Amino acid sequence: MANFTAYFTFFALIASAYAWGYLPNDGPPTWTGECKTGKLQSPINFERRTMEPTRYDKLIFMHYLNAGIVNLTNNGHTVIGTGFDTWGPYQPYIFGGGLKYKYNLVQFHLHWSSNDSTGSEHTVGGLHYSAELHLVHVRADLPLDVAQTTPDGITVIGVFMALGVQSSALTGLEGAIDKISTFGTKVQVNHFLPQTLLPVNIDSFYRYEGSLTTPGCNEGIVWTVFPDPIFITLRQLFLLRKMRTRAGTLLGTNVRPIQPLNGRVVRHDSLFFRSIVTFY
């Protein structure tokens, strides 16, 4: 298995194919390559009335209840948590739930906006949540350079974040987020528990084939998005909005607009159609 440096470099390369950002001069309308020409792009809008009800087997989250060290970094585009590959035999991974392979958790990152009601990338019925969390998993049996260009090589768990007065999800990260507003700064977080980033109710999820939501917008990504959110507080949103880009400007917003569905089928696996989701 590749080491931490390889994992971090892999995702840095995806995001650094050219100078890009979220401002008018470098934002999504200016992104090139597959971001412009792809037909299976993310994020999308979820409309329950048009979804295909589907029953999958159990979606299993292994080692999500184990705690370990992660590194939280401001990479100029988001707040990203890495280091799961250093957990050895306790590296979190997922399988089942209609996935064809085992996928190792390699990083998580956040999307938000300067407006409390437009911070998520995916939408439900055309409406945004205040923020969105992505847990990125890479197929365990493939080298990283192969996984990024292989259909089903990467799977992402998407979690909506609703505005609330309390947030157990980011409580353990809040102090670290406060220290990394400057581009390139990194803070080590001890005893981090991945399970805190998932909603209590995970008996239902949306599934579709899409892409990364940042350049190079690689397609063939398997998306699993939970309709039930976790919570984020106003203070935590304020801390995220303090993040600065490589140029030193406020990041403010890092949300890609909704992309055309182009005939894709979106499946909805709910408690009615599926068996229980299990943690180990």
XYZ file of N, CA and C in Angstrom:
840
model
N 0.854 -1.188 0.000
C 0.000 0.000 0.000
C 0.890 1.238 0.000
N 0.552 2.212 -0.791
C 1.348 3.426 -0.872
C 1.340 4.153 0.453
N 2.390 4.955 0.711
C 2.476 5.674 1.969
C 1.704 6.975 1.914
N 1.718 7.702 3.052
C 0.949 8.944 3.157
C 1.342 9.942 2.090
N 2.660 10.078 1.843
C 3.118 11.056 0.861
C 2.534 10.771 -0.509
N 2.479 9.492 -0.872
C 1.919 9.127 -2.177
C 0.446 9.474 -2.253
N -0.290 9.207 -1.176
C -1.718 9.538 -1.166
C -1.927 11.033 -1.317
N -1.178 11.815 -0.521
C -1.371 13.259 -0.562
C -0.973 13.799 -1.923
N 0.135 13.297 -2.485
C 0.586 13.751 -3.796
C -0.428 13.422 -4.864
N -1.014 12.233 -4.789
C -2.014 11.815 -5.772
C -3.151 12.819 -5.852
N -3.728 13.186 -4.733
C -4.855 14.104 -4.751
C -4.413 15.524 -5.035
N -3.186 15.867 -4.682
C -2.669 17.190 -5.030
C -2.505 17.307 -6.538
N -2.077 16.236 -7.191
C -1.905 16.273 -8.642
C -3.245 16.426 -9.352
N -4.269 15.727 -8.857
C -5.587 15.870 -9.455
C -6.034 17.319 -9.406
N -5.772 17.973 -8.281
C -6.272 19.327 -8.072
C -5.353 20.392 -8.649
N -4.202 20.021 -9.227
C -3.232 21.018 -9.660
C -2.856 20.885 -11.123
N -3.753 20.311 -11.920
C -3.464 20.165 -13.343
C -3.235 21.523 -13.992
N -3.867 22.554 -13.486
C -3.659 23.937 -13.936
C -4.155 24.838 -12.819
N -3.874 26.133 -12.938
C -4.321 27.077 -11.916
C -5.839 27.200 -11.973
N -6.488 26.934 -10.871
C -7.947 26.994 -10.832
C -8.381 27.428 -9.447
N -9.636 27.834 -9.353
C -10.186 28.248 -8.082
C -11.684 28.410 -8.187
N -12.223 29.357 -7.433
C -13.669 29.567 -7.402
C -14.057 31.024 -7.636
N -13.083 31.845 -8.021
C -13.359 33.243 -8.339
C -13.743 33.370 -9.815
N -14.294 34.508 -10.235
C -14.715 34.659 -11.640
C -13.606 34.392 -12.656
N -12.368 34.724 -12.310
C -11.283 34.564 -13.279
C -10.727 33.150 -13.354
N -11.020 32.299 -12.337
C -10.485 30.932 -12.355
C -11.507 29.894 -11.881
N -12.773 30.291 -11.794
C -13.810 29.431 -11.249
C -14.328 28.386 -12.210
N -15.354 27.627 -11.799
C -15.870 26.501 -12.584
C -16.132 26.779 -14.060
N -16.656 27.957 -14.462
C -16.865 28.171 -15.902
C -15.570 28.175 -16.713
N -14.431 28.381 -16.057
C -13.146 28.426 -16.760
C -12.418 27.088 -16.743
N -12.910 26.111 -15.959
C -12.220 24.835 -15.855
C -12.254 24.111 -17.198
N -11.172 23.447 -17.528
C -11.025 22.830 -18.844
C -11.012 21.308 -18.756
N -10.688 20.672 -19.874
C -10.577 19.223 -19.928
C -11.905 18.550 -19.666
N -11.870 17.468 -18.901
C -13.070 16.685 -18.628
C -14.107 17.484 -17.840
N -13.650 18.512 -17.109
C -14.607 19.381 -16.406
C -15.574 20.026 -17.384
N -15.100 20.291 -18.604
C -15.938 20.947 -19.619
C -16.590 19.946 -20.567
N -15.883 18.859 -20.898
C -16.374 17.938 -21.929
C -17.067 16.702 -21.372
N -16.892 16.413 -20.085
C -17.443 15.192 -19.517
C -18.960 15.173 -19.497
N -19.521 13.991 -19.580
C -20.970 13.804 -19.582
C -21.483 13.161 -18.291
N -20.567 12.784 -17.403
C -20.941 12.128 -16.147
C -20.382 12.930 -14.975
N -20.666 14.215 -14.975
C -20.042 15.118 -14.022
C -20.852 15.260 -12.720
N -20.146 15.658 -11.681
C -20.717 15.909 -10.356
C -20.389 17.343 -9.929
N -21.254 17.908 -9.055
C -22.384 17.332 -8.334
C -23.661 17.359 -9.172
N -24.710 16.717 -8.640
C -26.005 16.708 -9.307
C -27.100 17.073 -8.305
N -28.294 17.302 -8.834
C -29.474 17.516 -8.004
C -30.225 16.190 -7.868
N -30.651 15.872 -6.652
C -31.413 14.650 -6.404
C -32.907 14.968 -6.373
N -33.656 14.269 -7.215
C -35.122 14.363 -7.217
C -35.669 12.975 -6.895
N -36.235 12.826 -5.729
C -36.663 11.492 -5.287
C -37.713 10.866 -6.205
N -38.562 11.696 -6.796
C -39.636 11.140 -7.627
C -39.106 10.493 -8.899
N -37.878 10.819 -9.298
C -37.320 10.244 -10.519
C -36.280 9.158 -10.237
N -36.034 8.867 -8.964
C -35.023 7.872 -8.625
C -35.548 6.455 -8.814
N -34.618 5.535 -8.967
C -34.958 4.123 -9.119
C -34.767 3.428 -7.777
N -35.864 2.953 -7.139
C -35.711 2.240 -5.871
C -34.871 0.990 -6.068
N -33.901 0.776 -5.178
C -32.951 -0.322 -5.327
C -32.662 -0.931 -3.968
N -32.506 -2.228 -3.926
C -32.091 -2.897 -2.698
C -30.686 -3.437 -2.876
N -29.768 -2.960 -2.031
C -28.389 -3.450 -2.014
C -28.180 -4.334 -0.788
N -27.041 -5.027 -0.771
C -26.661 -5.726 0.442
C -26.124 -4.714 1.460
N -25.662 -5.193 2.588
C -25.235 -4.302 3.659
C -24.018 -3.475 3.247
N -24.048 -2.198 3.556
C -22.887 -1.330 3.388
C -22.109 -1.353 4.692
N -20.884 -1.843 4.630
C -20.114 -2.107 5.849
C -18.963 -1.104 5.968
N -18.892 -0.443 7.114
C -17.835 0.519 7.423
C -16.887 -0.131 8.434
N -15.735 -0.576 7.964
C -14.760 -1.231 8.830
C -13.813 -0.195 9.441
N -13.563 -0.343 10.744
C -12.611 0.492 11.510
C -13.028 1.953 11.601
N -14.256 2.277 11.274
C -14.738 3.652 11.445
C -14.926 3.997 12.924
N -14.965 2.976 13.784
C -15.085 3.206 15.221
C -13.728 3.199 15.914
N -12.649 3.068 15.142
C -11.302 3.187 15.701
C -10.830 4.626 15.606
N -10.029 5.061 16.575
C -9.489 6.421 16.582
C -8.019 6.386 16.194
N -7.582 7.452 15.518
C -6.184 7.551 15.108
C -5.796 8.988 14.820
N -4.595 9.147 14.298
C -4.059 10.479 14.000
C -4.385 10.859 12.564
N -4.858 12.090 12.356
C -5.027 12.644 11.018
C -4.336 14.001 10.959
N -3.989 14.390 9.757
C -3.401 15.701 9.509
C -4.410 16.566 8.784
N -4.732 17.709 9.366
C -5.699 18.629 8.772
C -4.928 19.760 8.116
N -5.189 19.987 6.810
C -4.400 20.930 6.022
C -5.305 21.874 5.236
N -4.877 23.135 5.119
C -5.497 24.085 4.192
C -4.700 24.007 2.896
N -5.279 23.400 1.848
C -4.551 23.255 0.582
C -4.887 24.356 -0.427
N -5.556 25.408 0.060
C -5.895 26.527 -0.811
C -7.226 26.391 -1.508
N -7.795 25.163 -1.487
C -9.094 24.905 -2.099
C -10.117 24.391 -1.097
N -9.624 23.803 -0.004
C -10.505 23.211 0.991
C -9.708 22.920 2.250
N -10.394 22.407 3.259
C -9.775 21.796 4.430
C -9.793 20.300 4.200
N -8.620 19.676 4.237
C -8.503 18.260 3.895
C -7.855 17.502 5.041
N -8.434 16.338 5.371
C -7.885 15.467 6.403
C -7.277 14.229 5.781
N -6.017 13.958 6.092
C -5.287 12.833 5.511
C -4.542 12.073 6.610
N -3.926 10.950 6.216
C -3.097 10.186 7.139
C -3.658 8.837 7.519
N -4.790 8.458 6.951
C -5.417 7.197 7.333
C -4.567 5.988 6.962
N -3.719 6.128 5.957
C -2.865 5.009 5.560
C -1.822 4.678 6.616
N -1.583 5.593 7.564
C -0.620 5.328 8.641
C -1.254 4.543 9.779
N -2.544 4.247 9.677
C -3.228 3.509 10.740
C -2.977 2.004 10.661
N -2.201 1.575 9.654
C -1.860 0.169 9.523
C -3.079 -0.718 9.352
N -3.176 -1.808 10.134
C -4.308 -2.731 9.964
C -5.647 -2.122 10.357
N -5.645 -0.932 10.946
C -6.882 -0.273 11.367
C -7.299 0.858 10.433
N -6.687 0.924 9.244
C -7.135 1.922 8.277
C -8.598 1.672 7.934
N -9.454 2.698 8.032
C -10.869 2.496 7.712
C -11.067 2.104 6.248
N -12.054 1.264 6.002
C -12.412 0.920 4.632
C -13.892 0.537 4.583
N -14.424 0.503 3.374
C -15.832 0.146 3.180
C -15.950 -0.936 2.114
N -17.028 -1.700 2.188
C -17.369 -2.645 1.130
C -18.851 -2.991 1.277
N -19.391 -3.718 0.287
C -20.808 -4.045 0.295
C -21.634 -2.872 -0.196
N -22.925 -2.906 0.070
C -23.804 -1.817 -0.336
C -23.841 -1.596 -1.833
N -23.666 -2.655 -2.606
C -23.657 -2.525 -4.059
C -22.304 -2.200 -4.643
N -21.299 -1.940 -3.798
C -19.937 -1.691 -4.291
C -19.310 -3.017 -4.720
N -18.522 -2.976 -5.775
C -17.933 -4.199 -6.309
C -16.624 -4.570 -5.638
N -16.020 -3.614 -4.905
C -14.688 -3.828 -4.370
C -14.600 -3.288 -2.943
N -13.479 -3.570 -2.315
C -13.117 -2.964 -1.035
C -12.418 -1.640 -1.324
N -12.766 -0.595 -0.559
C -12.196 0.737 -0.765
C -11.643 1.285 0.547
N -10.378 1.710 0.520
C -9.737 2.287 1.695
C -10.021 3.781 1.802
N -10.334 4.254 3.004
C -10.494 5.685 3.246
C -9.117 6.343 3.207
N -8.938 7.351 2.347
C -7.644 8.028 2.243
C -7.699 9.502 2.616
N -8.876 10.125 2.499
C -8.976 11.523 2.906
C -10.425 11.946 3.010
N -10.644 13.044 3.740
C -11.941 13.697 3.719
C -11.709 15.189 3.526
N -12.700 15.895 2.981
C -12.584 17.338 2.808
C -13.977 17.959 2.838
N -14.014 19.281 2.887
C -15.264 20.007 3.106
C -15.532 21.004 1.987
N -16.819 21.247 1.730
C -17.262 22.294 0.810
C -18.245 23.189 1.556
N -18.147 24.482 1.317
C -18.997 25.447 2.003
C -19.158 26.692 1.150
N -19.953 27.639 1.641
C -20.218 28.868 0.912
C -20.211 30.042 1.878
N -20.156 31.229 1.336
C -20.275 32.432 2.152
C -21.719 32.675 2.574
N -22.647 31.902 2.023
C -24.067 31.982 2.348
C -24.480 30.691 3.052
N -25.170 30.805 4.184
C -25.539 29.633 4.977
C -26.403 28.636 4.216
N -27.107 29.075 3.193
C -28.074 28.214 2.515
C -27.614 27.720 1.151
N -26.325 27.915 0.816
C -25.843 27.460 -0.499
C -24.499 26.744 -0.404
N -24.227 26.100 0.728
C -22.890 25.561 0.946
C -22.628 24.156 0.471
N -23.676 23.380 0.181
C -23.437 22.012 -0.288
C -23.252 21.999 -1.796
N -22.548 20.984 -2.285
C -22.391 20.843 -3.740
C -23.602 20.129 -4.338
N -23.949 18.976 -3.812
C -25.179 18.313 -4.243
C -26.380 19.054 -3.660
N -27.514 18.914 -4.316
C -28.757 19.491 -3.816
C -29.846 18.428 -3.810
N -30.889 18.666 -3.031
C -32.059 17.781 -2.978
C -33.283 18.625 -3.306
N -33.955 18.294 -4.387
C -35.090 19.094 -4.812
C -34.702 20.528 -5.114
N -33.470 20.724 -5.552
C -32.985 22.049 -5.899
C -32.496 22.872 -4.732
N -32.526 22.314 -3.519
C -32.131 23.064 -2.329
C -30.782 22.583 -1.795
N -29.968 23.542 -1.364
C -28.664 23.251 -0.781
C -28.763 23.070 0.730
N -27.777 22.388 1.278
C -27.507 22.420 2.713
C -26.414 23.458 2.974
N -26.067 23.667 4.245
C -25.096 24.706 4.603
C -23.666 24.325 4.225
N -23.368 23.035 4.152
C -22.031 22.568 3.787
C -22.145 21.104 3.374
N -21.021 20.559 2.896
C -21.013 19.148 2.493
C -19.641 18.560 2.762
N -19.642 17.336 3.244
C -18.425 16.597 3.563
C -18.254 15.461 2.574
N -17.030 15.260 2.082
C -16.727 14.145 1.183
C -15.667 13.250 1.812
N -15.976 11.963 1.917
C -15.039 10.951 2.394
C -14.578 10.150 1.180
N -13.313 10.313 0.809
C -12.787 9.743 -0.434
C -12.111 8.403 -0.146
N -12.551 7.373 -0.878
C -12.017 6.022 -0.720
C -11.442 5.540 -2.052
N -10.306 4.856 -1.985
C -9.634 4.335 -3.179
C -9.651 2.809 -3.150
N -9.912 2.233 -4.297
C -9.976 0.770 -4.426
C -8.690 0.139 -3.913
N -8.837 -0.828 -3.002
C -7.697 -1.368 -2.270
C -6.764 -2.211 -3.124
N -7.266 -2.761 -4.228
C -6.449 -3.677 -5.022
C -5.766 -2.996 -6.206
N -5.834 -1.663 -6.286
C -5.237 -0.951 -7.411
C -4.209 0.073 -6.950
N -3.099 0.216 -7.692
C -2.194 1.332 -7.426
C -2.921 2.651 -7.663
N -2.493 3.699 -6.995
C -3.206 4.969 -7.068
C -3.268 5.534 -8.476
N -2.162 5.404 -9.235
C -2.163 5.987 -10.572
C -3.114 5.249 -11.501
N -3.401 3.988 -11.190
C -4.359 3.216 -11.972
C -5.785 3.509 -11.516
N -5.979 3.618 -10.210
C -7.321 3.837 -9.662
C -7.944 5.122 -10.181
N -7.133 6.167 -10.353
C -7.698 7.460 -10.749
C -8.229 7.458 -12.175
N -7.828 6.493 -12.997
C -8.301 6.437 -14.376
C -9.126 5.184 -14.656
N -9.478 4.440 -13.600
C -10.249 3.203 -13.735
C -11.679 3.424 -13.257
N -12.693 3.084 -14.064
C -14.070 3.143 -13.568
C -14.208 2.334 -12.285
N -14.877 2.885 -11.300
C -15.026 2.268 -9.978
C -13.716 2.254 -9.199
N -12.720 2.990 -9.637
C -11.447 3.029 -8.917
C -11.525 3.856 -7.652
N -12.420 4.823 -7.628
C -12.600 5.697 -6.467
C -14.082 5.747 -6.132
N -14.399 5.701 -4.851
C -15.771 5.904 -4.405
C -15.786 6.964 -3.320
N -16.790 7.831 -3.368
C -16.882 8.951 -2.432
C -18.196 8.862 -1.670
N -18.100 8.994 -0.350
C -19.278 9.116 0.500
C -19.552 10.605 0.689
N -20.733 11.056 0.307
C -21.121 12.446 0.483
C -22.064 12.593 1.667
N -21.786 13.589 2.531
C -22.599 13.809 3.723
C -23.008 15.276 3.770
N -24.310 15.540 3.756
C -24.799 16.906 3.890
C -24.583 17.401 5.315
N -24.387 18.731 5.434
C -24.209 19.349 6.744
C -25.238 20.466 6.896
N -26.133 20.301 7.857
C -27.184 21.285 8.120
C -26.761 22.195 9.271
N -27.220 23.424 9.233
C -26.899 24.389 10.278
C -27.590 23.991 11.575
N -26.831 23.947 12.668
C -27.387 23.586 13.966
C -26.688 24.329 15.088
N -27.237 24.227 16.288
C -26.644 24.916 17.435
C -25.508 24.111 18.033
N -25.473 22.813 17.732
C -24.392 21.953 18.198
C -23.938 21.061 17.044
N -22.674 20.624 17.094
C -22.148 19.756 16.045
C -21.097 18.826 16.622
N -21.494 17.597 16.905
C -20.522 16.620 17.385
C -19.577 16.193 16.274
N -20.001 16.349 15.026
C -19.189 15.909 13.890
C -17.859 16.643 13.825
N -17.871 17.961 13.990
C -16.650 18.760 13.836
C -16.064 19.241 15.155
N -16.643 18.827 16.276
C -16.141 19.288 17.572
C -14.665 18.963 17.752
N -14.272 17.744 17.391
C -12.885 17.345 17.561
C -11.927 17.987 16.579
N -12.465 18.638 15.538
C -11.634 19.270 14.513
C -11.636 20.793 14.610
N -12.542 21.353 15.413
C -12.757 22.801 15.420
C -11.495 23.567 15.773
N -10.779 23.118 16.804
C -9.554 23.799 17.201
C -8.504 23.777 16.110
N -8.402 22.655 15.406
C -7.419 22.540 14.323
C -7.805 23.429 13.151
N -9.097 23.457 12.806
C -9.548 24.307 11.705
C -9.207 25.774 11.981
N -9.327 26.161 13.234
C -9.040 27.545 13.627
C -7.578 27.920 13.408
N -6.692 26.929 13.330
C -5.248 27.188 13.233
C -4.706 27.117 11.808
N -5.552 26.783 10.820
C -5.021 26.538 9.474
C -5.617 27.473 8.427
N -5.979 28.677 8.815
C -6.578 29.594 7.851
C -5.600 29.999 6.748
N -4.301 29.969 7.035
C -3.295 30.326 6.043
C -2.997 29.142 5.134
N -2.879 29.397 3.846
C -2.582 28.340 2.872
C -1.337 27.550 3.275
N -1.444 26.222 3.184
C -0.306 25.351 3.422
C -0.091 24.955 4.860
N -0.817 25.548 5.805
C -0.636 25.184 7.207
C -1.299 23.838 7.491
N -0.704 23.109 8.437
C -1.156 21.762 8.759
C -1.122 21.559 10.264
N -2.127 20.881 10.795
C -2.205 20.580 12.220
C -2.512 19.100 12.395
N -1.817 18.471 13.325
C -2.093 17.070 13.630
C -3.227 16.978 14.642
N -4.184 16.094 14.349
C -5.316 15.859 15.245
C -5.208 14.433 15.778
N -5.125 14.293 17.098
C -5.012 12.981 17.720
C -6.390 12.411 18.055
N -6.467 11.103 18.111
C -7.677 10.402 18.549
C -8.907 10.805 17.721
N -8.703 10.909 16.408
C -9.819 11.253 15.534
C -10.644 10.014 15.229
N -11.976 10.148 15.331
C -12.896 9.034 15.138
C -13.699 9.250 13.861
N -13.441 8.506 12.775
C -14.135 8.736 11.494
C -15.651 8.620 11.588
N -16.152 7.757 12.483
C -17.592 7.542 12.566
C -18.355 8.821 12.889
N -17.686 9.802 13.516
C -18.360 11.057 13.864
C -18.751 11.864 12.632
N -18.183 11.535 11.472
C -18.482 12.267 10.249
C -19.674 11.692 9.494
N -20.295 10.662 10.029
C -21.444 10.037 9.377
C -22.719 10.361 10.142
N -23.847 10.466 9.440
C -25.113 10.718 10.133
C -25.542 9.518 10.965
N -26.395 9.775 11.937
C -26.910 8.685 12.772
C -27.712 7.709 11.926
N -28.539 8.237 11.050
C -29.380 7.392 10.196
C -28.685 7.176 8.854
N -28.135 5.992 8.683
C -27.505 5.651 7.411
C -28.176 4.436 6.784
N -29.466 4.310 7.056
C -30.247 3.232 6.458
C -30.777 3.616 5.085
N -30.345 4.761 4.579
C -30.819 5.227 3.275
C -29.694 5.985 2.593
N -29.520 5.768 1.279
C -28.533 6.542 0.536
C -28.889 6.611 -0.937
N -28.330 7.626 -1.604
C -28.438 7.782 -3.048
C -27.153 7.252 -3.678
N -27.271 6.648 -4.855
C -26.106 6.083 -5.543
C -26.152 6.469 -7.014
N -25.027 6.970 -7.529
C -24.945 7.287 -8.951
C -23.493 7.310 -9.394
N -23.288 7.283 -10.703
C -21.948 7.369 -11.284
C -21.671 8.818 -11.646
N -20.544 9.342 -11.161
C -20.233 10.745 -11.399
C -18.743 10.995 -11.556
N -18.312 12.120 -11.022
C -16.923 12.556 -11.195
C -16.420 13.202 -9.920
N -15.124 13.488 -9.889
C -14.604 14.402 -8.883
C -15.210 15.775 -9.145
N -15.365 16.586 -8.112
C -15.988 17.904 -8.293
C -14.953 19.016 -8.401
N -13.683 18.645 -8.531
C -12.598 19.610 -8.753
C -11.746 19.133 -9.924
N -11.021 20.019 -10.587
C -10.150 19.623 -11.703
C -9.155 18.557 -11.272
N -8.906 17.485 -12.143
C -9.464 17.310 -13.436
C -10.799 16.676 -13.609
N -11.700 16.657 -12.608
C -13.084 16.197 -12.782
C -13.153 14.776 -13.333
N -12.222 13.918 -12.895
C -12.165 12.534 -13.372
C -13.499 11.842 -13.209
N -13.977 11.169 -14.261
C -15.242 10.445 -14.205
C -15.007 8.996 -13.786
N -16.120 8.240 -13.664
C -16.029 6.863 -13.197
C -16.023 6.763 -11.685
N -16.388 7.855 -10.984
C -16.433 7.864 -9.523
C -17.785 7.317 -9.064
N -17.781 6.398 -8.122
C -19.016 5.863 -7.549
C -19.399 6.737 -6.347
N -20.541 7.395 -6.453
C -21.003 8.292 -5.390
C -22.066 7.607 -4.536
N -21.921 7.747 -3.220
C -22.935 7.349 -2.251
C -23.205 8.569 -1.384
N -24.413 9.097 -1.436
C -24.757 10.314 -0.698
C -25.903 10.015 0.258
N -25.686 10.313 1.535
C -26.734 10.100 2.536
C -27.691 11.285 2.545
N -28.993 11.035 2.465
C -29.956 12.141 2.508
C -30.072 12.790 3.877
N -29.820 12.032 4.960
C -29.888 12.607 6.299
C -28.569 13.294 6.636
N -28.634 14.543 7.117
C -27.403 15.309 7.333
C -26.796 15.116 8.719
N -25.553 15.569 8.855
C -24.960 15.854 10.146
C -25.055 17.368 10.341
N -24.531 17.885 11.446
C -24.726 19.305 11.730
C -23.410 20.076 11.789
N -23.506 21.355 11.450
C -22.389 22.286 11.524
C -22.898 23.567 12.176
N -22.080 24.180 13.025
C -22.517 25.387 13.723
C -22.084 26.635 12.953
N -22.670 27.764 13.328
C -22.276 29.032 12.715
C -20.805 29.332 12.957
N -20.313 29.019 14.145
C -18.890 29.253 14.429
C -18.008 28.410 13.507
N -18.381 27.157 13.301
C -17.583 26.293 12.440
C -17.618 26.774 10.996
N -18.775 27.241 10.533
C -18.846 27.835 9.195
C -17.972 29.078 9.111
N -17.978 29.888 10.159
C -17.145 31.090 10.193
C -15.668 30.727 10.072
N -15.256 29.673 10.766
C -13.854 29.248 10.702
C -13.488 28.766 9.302
N -14.397 28.052 8.654
C -14.130 27.595 7.295
C -14.007 28.777 6.340
N -14.840 29.775 6.521
C -14.821 30.942 5.643
C -13.581 31.803 5.838
N -12.808 31.518 6.860
C -11.538 32.222 7.087
C -10.396 31.640 6.260
N -10.632 30.483 5.632
C -9.570 29.838 4.866
C -9.109 30.741 3.725
N -7.801 30.779 3.526
C -7.223 31.617 2.473
C -6.572 30.756 1.397
N -6.598 31.260 0.184
C -6.052 30.558 -0.970
C -4.538 30.714 -1.014
N -3.935 30.077 -2.013
C -2.498 30.218 -2.230
C -2.103 31.684 -2.416
N -2.995 32.473 -3.034
C -2.713 33.892 -3.282
C -2.955 34.766 -2.053
N -3.505 34.161 -0.990
C -3.744 34.921 0.219
C -5.127 35.520 0.320
N -5.962 35.339 -0.693
C -7.327 35.859 -0.661
C -8.237 34.891 0.098
N -9.356 35.399 0.613
C -10.309 34.540 1.292
C -10.926 33.558 0.301
N -10.975 32.287 0.691
C -11.592 31.281 -0.169
C -13.103 31.512 -0.252
N -13.726 31.724 0.889
C -15.142 32.095 0.917
C -16.083 30.993 0.490
N -16.008 30.589 -0.761
C -16.897 29.577 -1.335
C -16.070 28.588 -2.157
N -16.364 27.301 -1.998
C -15.675 26.292 -2.819
C -16.662 25.236 -3.318
N -17.753 25.723 -3.909
C -18.838 24.875 -4.388
C -18.912 24.915 -5.906
N -18.893 23.734 -6.531
C -19.096 23.642 -7.972
C -20.592 23.613 -8.272
N -21.059 24.307 -9.298
C -22.492 24.285 -9.633
C -22.975 22.894 -10.029
N -24.292 22.711 -9.959
C -24.932 21.457 -10.334
C -24.686 21.174 -11.819
N -24.421 19.893 -12.121
C -24.121 19.462 -13.482
C -25.304 18.695 -14.085
N -25.430 18.681 -15.424
C -26.532 17.952 -16.066
C -26.478 16.456 -15.771
N -27.635 15.850 -15.610
C -27.702 14.421 -15.338
C -27.375 13.602 -16.592
N -27.746 14.108 -17.766
C -27.435 13.434 -19.043
C -27.888 11.982 -19.077
N -29.098 11.746 -18.591
C -29.681 10.410 -18.695
C -29.223 9.404 -17.664
N -28.397 9.804 -16.727
C -27.934 8.862 -15.714
C -29.069 8.417 -14.795
N -28.967 7.183 -14.328
C -29.924 6.652 -13.366
C -29.391 6.902 -11.962
N -30.207 7.504 -11.119
C -29.876 7.683 -9.711
C -30.710 6.697 -8.912
N -30.050 5.901 -8.109
C -30.744 4.881 -7.326
C -30.888 5.320 -5.868
N -31.986 4.930 -5.267
C -32.261 5.247 -3.874
C -32.441 3.958 -3.108
N -31.507 3.688 -2.195
C -31.608 2.509 -1.339
C -32.058 2.989 0.033
N -33.258 2.622 0.443
C -33.802 3.081 1.718
C -34.032 1.899 2.632
N -34.433 2.191 3.876
C -34.702 1.136 4.845
C -35.747 0.165 4.321
N -36.659 0.641 3.515
C -37.711 -0.211 2.971
C -37.147 -1.244 2.008
N -36.051 -0.871 1.313
C -35.518 -1.737 0.255
C -34.266 -2.504 0.649
N -33.679 -2.182 1.805
C -32.378 -2.771 2.077
C -32.263 -3.279 3.492
N -31.234 -4.067 3.722
C -30.934 -4.565 5.061
C -30.101 -3.539 5.818
N -29.757 -3.842 7.013
C -29.128 -2.873 7.920
C -27.699 -2.553 7.499
N -27.268 -1.316 7.739
C -25.877 -0.901 7.550
C -25.124 -1.247 8.826
N -23.933 -1.756 8.697
C -23.209 -2.266 9.866
C -21.853 -1.599 10.003
N -21.486 -1.262 11.268
C -20.141 -0.783 11.594
C -19.375 -1.915 12.282
N -18.039 -1.910 12.080
C -17.190 -2.859 12.768
C -15.967 -2.130 13.294
